[in-house]
PDB file of N, CA and C in Angstrom:
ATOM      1  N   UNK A  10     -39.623 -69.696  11.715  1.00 73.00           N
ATOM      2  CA  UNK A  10     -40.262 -68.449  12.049  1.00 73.00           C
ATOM      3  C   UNK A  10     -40.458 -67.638  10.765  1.00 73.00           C
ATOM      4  N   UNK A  11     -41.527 -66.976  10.675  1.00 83.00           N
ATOM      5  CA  UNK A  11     -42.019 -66.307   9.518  1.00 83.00           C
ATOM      6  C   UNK A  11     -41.675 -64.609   9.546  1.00 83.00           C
ATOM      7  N   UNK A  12     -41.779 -64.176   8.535  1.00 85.00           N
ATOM      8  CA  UNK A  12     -41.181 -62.736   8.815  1.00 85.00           C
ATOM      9  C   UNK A  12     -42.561 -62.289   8.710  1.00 85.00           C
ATOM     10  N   UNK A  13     -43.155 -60.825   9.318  1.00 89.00           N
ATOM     11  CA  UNK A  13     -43.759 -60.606   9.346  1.00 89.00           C
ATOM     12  C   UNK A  13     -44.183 -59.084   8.275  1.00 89.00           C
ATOM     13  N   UNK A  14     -43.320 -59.092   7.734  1.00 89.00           N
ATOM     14  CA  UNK A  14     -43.217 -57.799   6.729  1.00 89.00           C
ATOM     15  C   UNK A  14     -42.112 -58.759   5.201  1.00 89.00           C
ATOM     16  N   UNK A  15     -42.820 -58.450   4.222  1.00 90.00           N
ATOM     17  CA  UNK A  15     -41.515 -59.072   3.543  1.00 90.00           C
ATOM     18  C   UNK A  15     -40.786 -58.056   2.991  1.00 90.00           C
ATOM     19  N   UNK A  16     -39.455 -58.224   2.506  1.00 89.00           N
ATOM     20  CA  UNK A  16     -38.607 -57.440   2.335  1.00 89.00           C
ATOM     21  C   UNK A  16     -38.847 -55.889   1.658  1.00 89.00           C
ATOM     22  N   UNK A  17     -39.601 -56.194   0.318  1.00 92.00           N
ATOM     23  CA  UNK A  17     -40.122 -55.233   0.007  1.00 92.00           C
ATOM     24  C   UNK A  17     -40.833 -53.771   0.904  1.00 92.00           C
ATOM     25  N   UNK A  18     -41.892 -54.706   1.622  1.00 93.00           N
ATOM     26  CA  UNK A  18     -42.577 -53.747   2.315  1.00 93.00           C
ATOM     27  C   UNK A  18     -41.699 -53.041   3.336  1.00 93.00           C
ATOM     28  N   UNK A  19     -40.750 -53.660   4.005  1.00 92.00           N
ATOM     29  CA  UNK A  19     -39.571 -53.370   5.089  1.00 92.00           C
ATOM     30  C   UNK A  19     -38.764 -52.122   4.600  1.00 92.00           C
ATOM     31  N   UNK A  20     -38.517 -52.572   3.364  1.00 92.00           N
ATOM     32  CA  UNK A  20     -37.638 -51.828   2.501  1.00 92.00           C
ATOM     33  C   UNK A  20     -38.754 -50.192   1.939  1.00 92.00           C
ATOM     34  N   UNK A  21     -39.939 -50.285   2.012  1.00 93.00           N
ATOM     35  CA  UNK A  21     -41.146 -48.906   1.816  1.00 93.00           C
ATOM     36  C   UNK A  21     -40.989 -48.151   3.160  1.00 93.00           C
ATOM     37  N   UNK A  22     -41.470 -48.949   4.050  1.00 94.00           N
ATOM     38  CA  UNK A  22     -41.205 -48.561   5.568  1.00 94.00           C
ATOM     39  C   UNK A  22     -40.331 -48.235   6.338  1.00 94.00           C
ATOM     40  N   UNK A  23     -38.846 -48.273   5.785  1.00 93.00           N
ATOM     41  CA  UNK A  23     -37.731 -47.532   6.427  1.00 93.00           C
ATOM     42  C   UNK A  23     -37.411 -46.358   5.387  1.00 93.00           C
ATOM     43  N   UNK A  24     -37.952 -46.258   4.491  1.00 93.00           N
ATOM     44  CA  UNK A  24     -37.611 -45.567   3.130  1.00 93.00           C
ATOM     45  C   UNK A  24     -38.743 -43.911   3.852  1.00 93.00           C
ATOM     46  N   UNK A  25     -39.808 -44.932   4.192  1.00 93.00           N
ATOM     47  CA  UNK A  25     -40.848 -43.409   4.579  1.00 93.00           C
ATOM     48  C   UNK A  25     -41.065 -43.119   5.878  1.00 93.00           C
ATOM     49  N   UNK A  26     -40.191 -43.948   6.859  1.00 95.00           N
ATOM     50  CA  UNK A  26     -39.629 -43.115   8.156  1.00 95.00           C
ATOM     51  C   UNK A  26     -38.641 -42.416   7.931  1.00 95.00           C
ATOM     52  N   UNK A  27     -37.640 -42.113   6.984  1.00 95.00           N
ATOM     53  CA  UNK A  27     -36.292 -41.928   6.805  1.00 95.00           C
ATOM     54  C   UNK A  27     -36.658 -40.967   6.345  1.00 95.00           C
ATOM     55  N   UNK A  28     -37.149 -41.136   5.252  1.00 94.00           N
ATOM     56  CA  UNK A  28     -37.565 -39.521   4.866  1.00 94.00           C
ATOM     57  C   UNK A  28     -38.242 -38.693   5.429  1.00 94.00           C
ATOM     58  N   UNK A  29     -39.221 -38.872   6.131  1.00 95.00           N
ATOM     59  CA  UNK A  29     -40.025 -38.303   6.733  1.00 95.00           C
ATOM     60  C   UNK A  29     -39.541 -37.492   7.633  1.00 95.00           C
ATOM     61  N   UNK A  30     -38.711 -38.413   8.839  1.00 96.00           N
ATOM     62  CA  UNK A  30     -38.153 -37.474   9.325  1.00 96.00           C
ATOM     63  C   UNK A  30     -36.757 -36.746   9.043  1.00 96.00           C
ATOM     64  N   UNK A  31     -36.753 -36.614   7.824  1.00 96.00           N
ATOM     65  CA  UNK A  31     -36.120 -35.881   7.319  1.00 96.00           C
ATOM     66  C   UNK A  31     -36.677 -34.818   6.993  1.00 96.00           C
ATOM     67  N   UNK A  32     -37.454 -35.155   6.129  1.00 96.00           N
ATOM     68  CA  UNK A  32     -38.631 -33.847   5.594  1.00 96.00           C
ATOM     69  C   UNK A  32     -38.654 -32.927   6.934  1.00 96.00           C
ATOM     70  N   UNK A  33     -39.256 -32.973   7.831  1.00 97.00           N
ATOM     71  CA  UNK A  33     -40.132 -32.734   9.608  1.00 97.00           C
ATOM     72  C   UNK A  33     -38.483 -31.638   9.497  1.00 97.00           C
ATOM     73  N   UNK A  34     -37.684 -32.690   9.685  1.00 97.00           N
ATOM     74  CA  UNK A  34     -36.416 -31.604  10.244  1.00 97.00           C
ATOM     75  C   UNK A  34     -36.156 -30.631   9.229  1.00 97.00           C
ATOM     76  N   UNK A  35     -35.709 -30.807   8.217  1.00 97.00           N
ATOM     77  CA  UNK A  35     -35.581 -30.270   7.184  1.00 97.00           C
ATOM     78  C   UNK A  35     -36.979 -28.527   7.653  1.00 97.00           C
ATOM     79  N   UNK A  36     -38.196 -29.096   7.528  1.00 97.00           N
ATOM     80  CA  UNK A  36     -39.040 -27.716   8.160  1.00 97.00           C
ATOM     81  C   UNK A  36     -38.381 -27.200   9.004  1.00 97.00           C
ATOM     82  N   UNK A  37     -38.466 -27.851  10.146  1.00 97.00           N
ATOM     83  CA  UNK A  37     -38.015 -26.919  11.811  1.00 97.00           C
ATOM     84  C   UNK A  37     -37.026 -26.069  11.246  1.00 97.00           C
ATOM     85  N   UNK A  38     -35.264 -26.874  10.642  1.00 97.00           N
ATOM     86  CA  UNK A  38     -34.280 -26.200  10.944  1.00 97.00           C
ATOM     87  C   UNK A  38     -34.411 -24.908   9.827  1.00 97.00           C
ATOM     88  N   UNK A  39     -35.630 -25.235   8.919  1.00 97.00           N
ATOM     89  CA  UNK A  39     -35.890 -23.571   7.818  1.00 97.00           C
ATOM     90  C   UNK A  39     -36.767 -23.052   8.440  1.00 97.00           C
ATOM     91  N   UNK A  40     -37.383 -22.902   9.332  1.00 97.00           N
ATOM     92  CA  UNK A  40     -38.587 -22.070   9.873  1.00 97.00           C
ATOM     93  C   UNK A  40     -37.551 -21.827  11.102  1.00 97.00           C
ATOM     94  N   UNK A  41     -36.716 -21.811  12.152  1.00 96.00           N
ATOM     95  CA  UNK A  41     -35.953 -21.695  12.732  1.00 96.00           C
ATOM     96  C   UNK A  41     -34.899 -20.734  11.910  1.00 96.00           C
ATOM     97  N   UNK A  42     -34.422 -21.373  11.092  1.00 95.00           N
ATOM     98  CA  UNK A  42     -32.979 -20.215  10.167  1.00 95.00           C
ATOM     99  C   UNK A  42     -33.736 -18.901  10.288  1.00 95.00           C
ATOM    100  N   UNK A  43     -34.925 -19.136   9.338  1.00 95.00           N
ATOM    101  CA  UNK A  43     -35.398 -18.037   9.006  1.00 95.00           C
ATOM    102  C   UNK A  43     -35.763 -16.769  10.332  1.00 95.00           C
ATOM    103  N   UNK A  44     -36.134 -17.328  11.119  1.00 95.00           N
ATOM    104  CA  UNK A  44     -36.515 -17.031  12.417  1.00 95.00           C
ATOM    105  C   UNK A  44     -35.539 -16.371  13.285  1.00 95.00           C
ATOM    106  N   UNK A  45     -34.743 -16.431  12.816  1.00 94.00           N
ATOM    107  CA  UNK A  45     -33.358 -16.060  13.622  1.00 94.00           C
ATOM    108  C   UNK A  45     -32.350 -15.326  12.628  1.00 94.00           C
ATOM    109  N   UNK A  46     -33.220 -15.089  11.604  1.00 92.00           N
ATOM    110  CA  UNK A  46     -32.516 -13.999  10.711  1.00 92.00           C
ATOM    111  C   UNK A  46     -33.100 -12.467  11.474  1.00 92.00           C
ATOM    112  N   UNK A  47     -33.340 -12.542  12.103  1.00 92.00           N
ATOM    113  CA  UNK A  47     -33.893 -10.904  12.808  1.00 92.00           C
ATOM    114  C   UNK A  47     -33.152 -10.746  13.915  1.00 92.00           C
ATOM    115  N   UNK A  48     -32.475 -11.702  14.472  1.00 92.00           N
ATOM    116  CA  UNK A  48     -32.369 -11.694  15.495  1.00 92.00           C
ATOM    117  C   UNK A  48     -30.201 -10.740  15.408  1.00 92.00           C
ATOM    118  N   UNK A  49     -30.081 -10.332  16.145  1.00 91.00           N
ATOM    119  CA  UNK A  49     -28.691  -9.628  16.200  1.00 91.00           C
ATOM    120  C   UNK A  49     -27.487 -10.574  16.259  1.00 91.00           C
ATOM    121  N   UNK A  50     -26.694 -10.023  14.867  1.00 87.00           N
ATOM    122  CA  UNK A  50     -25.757 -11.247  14.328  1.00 87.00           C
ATOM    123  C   UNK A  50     -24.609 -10.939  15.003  1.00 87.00           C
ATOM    124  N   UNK A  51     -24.552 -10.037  15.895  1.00 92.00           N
ATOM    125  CA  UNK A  51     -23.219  -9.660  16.793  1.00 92.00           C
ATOM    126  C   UNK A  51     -23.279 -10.530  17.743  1.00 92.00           C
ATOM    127  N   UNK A  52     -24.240 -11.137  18.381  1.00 92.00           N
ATOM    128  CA  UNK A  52     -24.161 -12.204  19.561  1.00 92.00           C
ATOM    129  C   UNK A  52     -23.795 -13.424  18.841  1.00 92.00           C
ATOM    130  N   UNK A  53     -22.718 -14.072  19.518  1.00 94.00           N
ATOM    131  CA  UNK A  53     -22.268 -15.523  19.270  1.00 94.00           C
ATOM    132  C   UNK A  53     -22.837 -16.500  19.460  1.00 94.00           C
ATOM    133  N   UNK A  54     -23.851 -16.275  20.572  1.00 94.00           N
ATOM    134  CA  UNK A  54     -25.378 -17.714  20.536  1.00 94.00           C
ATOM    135  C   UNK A  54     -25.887 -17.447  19.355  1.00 94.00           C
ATOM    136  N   UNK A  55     -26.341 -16.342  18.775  1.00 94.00           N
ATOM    137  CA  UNK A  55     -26.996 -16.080  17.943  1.00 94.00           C
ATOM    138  C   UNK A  55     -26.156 -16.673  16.377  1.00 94.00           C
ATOM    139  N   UNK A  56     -25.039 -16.105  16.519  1.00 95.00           N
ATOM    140  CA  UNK A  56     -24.505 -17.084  14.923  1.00 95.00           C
ATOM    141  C   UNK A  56     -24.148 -18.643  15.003  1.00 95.00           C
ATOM    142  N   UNK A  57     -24.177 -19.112  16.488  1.00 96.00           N
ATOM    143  CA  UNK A  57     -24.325 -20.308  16.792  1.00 96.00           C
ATOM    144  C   UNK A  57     -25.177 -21.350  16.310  1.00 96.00           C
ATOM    145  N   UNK A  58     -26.846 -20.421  16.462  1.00 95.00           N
ATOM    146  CA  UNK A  58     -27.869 -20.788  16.412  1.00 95.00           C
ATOM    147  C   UNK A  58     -28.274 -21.116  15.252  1.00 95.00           C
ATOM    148  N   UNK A  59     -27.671 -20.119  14.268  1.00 96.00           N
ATOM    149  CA  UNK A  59     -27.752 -19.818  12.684  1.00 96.00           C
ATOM    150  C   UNK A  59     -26.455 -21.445  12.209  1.00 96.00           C
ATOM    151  N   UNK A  60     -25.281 -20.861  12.812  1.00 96.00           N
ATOM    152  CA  UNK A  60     -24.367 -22.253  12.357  1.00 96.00           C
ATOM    153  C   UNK A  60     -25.271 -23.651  12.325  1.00 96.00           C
ATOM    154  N   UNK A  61     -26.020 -24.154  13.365  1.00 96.00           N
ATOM    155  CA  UNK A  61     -26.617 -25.082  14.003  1.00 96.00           C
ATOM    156  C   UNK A  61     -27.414 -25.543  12.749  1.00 96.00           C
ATOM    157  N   UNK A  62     -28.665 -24.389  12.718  1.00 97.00           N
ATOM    158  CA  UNK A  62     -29.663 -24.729  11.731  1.00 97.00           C
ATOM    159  C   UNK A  62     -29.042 -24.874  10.205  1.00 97.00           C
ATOM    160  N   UNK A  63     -28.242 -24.517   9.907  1.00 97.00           N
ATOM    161  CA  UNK A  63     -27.490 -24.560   8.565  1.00 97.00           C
ATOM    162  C   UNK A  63     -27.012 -26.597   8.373  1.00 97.00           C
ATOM    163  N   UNK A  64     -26.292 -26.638   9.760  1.00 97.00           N
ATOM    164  CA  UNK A  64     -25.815 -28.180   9.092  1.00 97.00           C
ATOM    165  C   UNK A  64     -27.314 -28.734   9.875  1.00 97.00           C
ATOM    166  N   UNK A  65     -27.918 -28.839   9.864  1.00 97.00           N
ATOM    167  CA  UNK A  65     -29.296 -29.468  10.152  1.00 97.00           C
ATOM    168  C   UNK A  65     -30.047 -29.504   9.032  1.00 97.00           C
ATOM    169  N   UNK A  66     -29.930 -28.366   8.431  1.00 97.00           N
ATOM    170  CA  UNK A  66     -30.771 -28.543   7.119  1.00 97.00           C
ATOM    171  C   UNK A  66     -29.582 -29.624   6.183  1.00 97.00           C
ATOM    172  N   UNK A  67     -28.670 -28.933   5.817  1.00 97.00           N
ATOM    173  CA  UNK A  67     -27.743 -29.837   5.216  1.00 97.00           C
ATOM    174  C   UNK A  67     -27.860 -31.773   5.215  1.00 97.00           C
ATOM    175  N   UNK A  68     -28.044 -31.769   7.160  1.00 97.00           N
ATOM    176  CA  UNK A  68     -28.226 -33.288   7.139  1.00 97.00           C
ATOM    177  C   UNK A  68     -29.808 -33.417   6.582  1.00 97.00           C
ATOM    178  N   UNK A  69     -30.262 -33.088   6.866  1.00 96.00           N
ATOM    179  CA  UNK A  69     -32.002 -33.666   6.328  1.00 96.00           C
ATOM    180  C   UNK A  69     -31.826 -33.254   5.161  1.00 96.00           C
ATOM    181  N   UNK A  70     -31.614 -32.712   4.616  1.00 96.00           N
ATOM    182  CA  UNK A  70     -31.241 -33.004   3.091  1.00 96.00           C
ATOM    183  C   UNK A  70     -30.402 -34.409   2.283  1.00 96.00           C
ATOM    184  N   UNK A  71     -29.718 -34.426   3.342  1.00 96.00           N
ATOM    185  CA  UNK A  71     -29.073 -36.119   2.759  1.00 96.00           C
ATOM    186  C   UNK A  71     -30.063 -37.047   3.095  1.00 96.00           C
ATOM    187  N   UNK A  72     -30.854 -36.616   4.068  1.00 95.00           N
ATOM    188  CA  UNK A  72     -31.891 -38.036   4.645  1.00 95.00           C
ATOM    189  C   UNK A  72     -32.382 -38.117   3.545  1.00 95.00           C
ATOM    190  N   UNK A  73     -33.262 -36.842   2.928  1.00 94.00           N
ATOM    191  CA  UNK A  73     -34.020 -37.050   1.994  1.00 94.00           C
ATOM    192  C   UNK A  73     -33.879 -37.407   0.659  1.00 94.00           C
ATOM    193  N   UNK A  74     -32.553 -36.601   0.172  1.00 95.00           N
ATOM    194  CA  UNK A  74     -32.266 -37.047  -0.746  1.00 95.00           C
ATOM    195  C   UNK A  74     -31.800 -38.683  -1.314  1.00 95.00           C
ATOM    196  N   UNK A  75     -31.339 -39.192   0.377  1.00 94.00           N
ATOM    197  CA  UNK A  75     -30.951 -40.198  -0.097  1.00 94.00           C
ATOM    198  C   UNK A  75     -31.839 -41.183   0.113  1.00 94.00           C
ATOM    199  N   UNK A  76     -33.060 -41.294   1.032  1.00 93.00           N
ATOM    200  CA  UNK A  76     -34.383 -41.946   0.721  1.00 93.00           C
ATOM    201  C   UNK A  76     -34.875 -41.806  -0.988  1.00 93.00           C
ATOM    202  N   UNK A  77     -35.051 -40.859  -1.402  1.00 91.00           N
ATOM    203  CA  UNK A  77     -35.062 -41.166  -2.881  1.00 91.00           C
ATOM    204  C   UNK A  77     -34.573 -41.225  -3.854  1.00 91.00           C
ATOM    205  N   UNK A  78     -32.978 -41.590  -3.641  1.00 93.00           N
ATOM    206  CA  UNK A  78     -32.294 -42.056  -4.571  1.00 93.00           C
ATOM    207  C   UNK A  78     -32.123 -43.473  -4.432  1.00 93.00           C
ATOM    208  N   UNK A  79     -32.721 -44.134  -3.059  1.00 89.00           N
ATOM    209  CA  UNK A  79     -32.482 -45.473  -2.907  1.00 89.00           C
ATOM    210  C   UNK A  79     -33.386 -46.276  -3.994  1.00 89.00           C
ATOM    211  N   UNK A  80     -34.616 -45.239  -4.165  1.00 82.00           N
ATOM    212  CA  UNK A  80     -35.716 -46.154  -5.252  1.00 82.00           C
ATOM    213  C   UNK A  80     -35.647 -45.746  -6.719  1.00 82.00           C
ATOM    214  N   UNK A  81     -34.457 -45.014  -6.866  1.00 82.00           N
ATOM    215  CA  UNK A  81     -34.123 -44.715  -8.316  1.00 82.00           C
ATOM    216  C   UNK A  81     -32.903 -45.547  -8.934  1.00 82.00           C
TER     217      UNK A  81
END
């Protein structure tokens, strides 16, 4: 049986789904932070919401970063 992608290309193609949706999240959870900086920091959903988007960005930051440290 033949592969139908060879390694290389396999290896482009998980590299630019990986990042990608990293990148994508990486937006939402900063257009979200930001978004919820108006919002009243005395409610506990509300610093919840803020906690949330903080390690969200954090993880899509490793996605991304580490999609392009794989090709360095």
């Amino acid at each position: 049986m033949t592969n139908p992608m060879s390694d290389y290309a396999f290896a482009v193609f998980i590299t630019i789904i990986t990042g990608g949706v990293s990148f994508v999240w990486f937006c939402l959870d900063l257009r979200n932070l930001v978004l919820a900086r108006t919002l009243d920091g005395s409610d506990p959903s509300v610093r919840d919401r803020r906690f949330g988007y903080s390690m969200g960005l954090v993880i899509a930051t490793i996605g991304v970063v580490g999609s392009a440290k794989f090709w360095l």
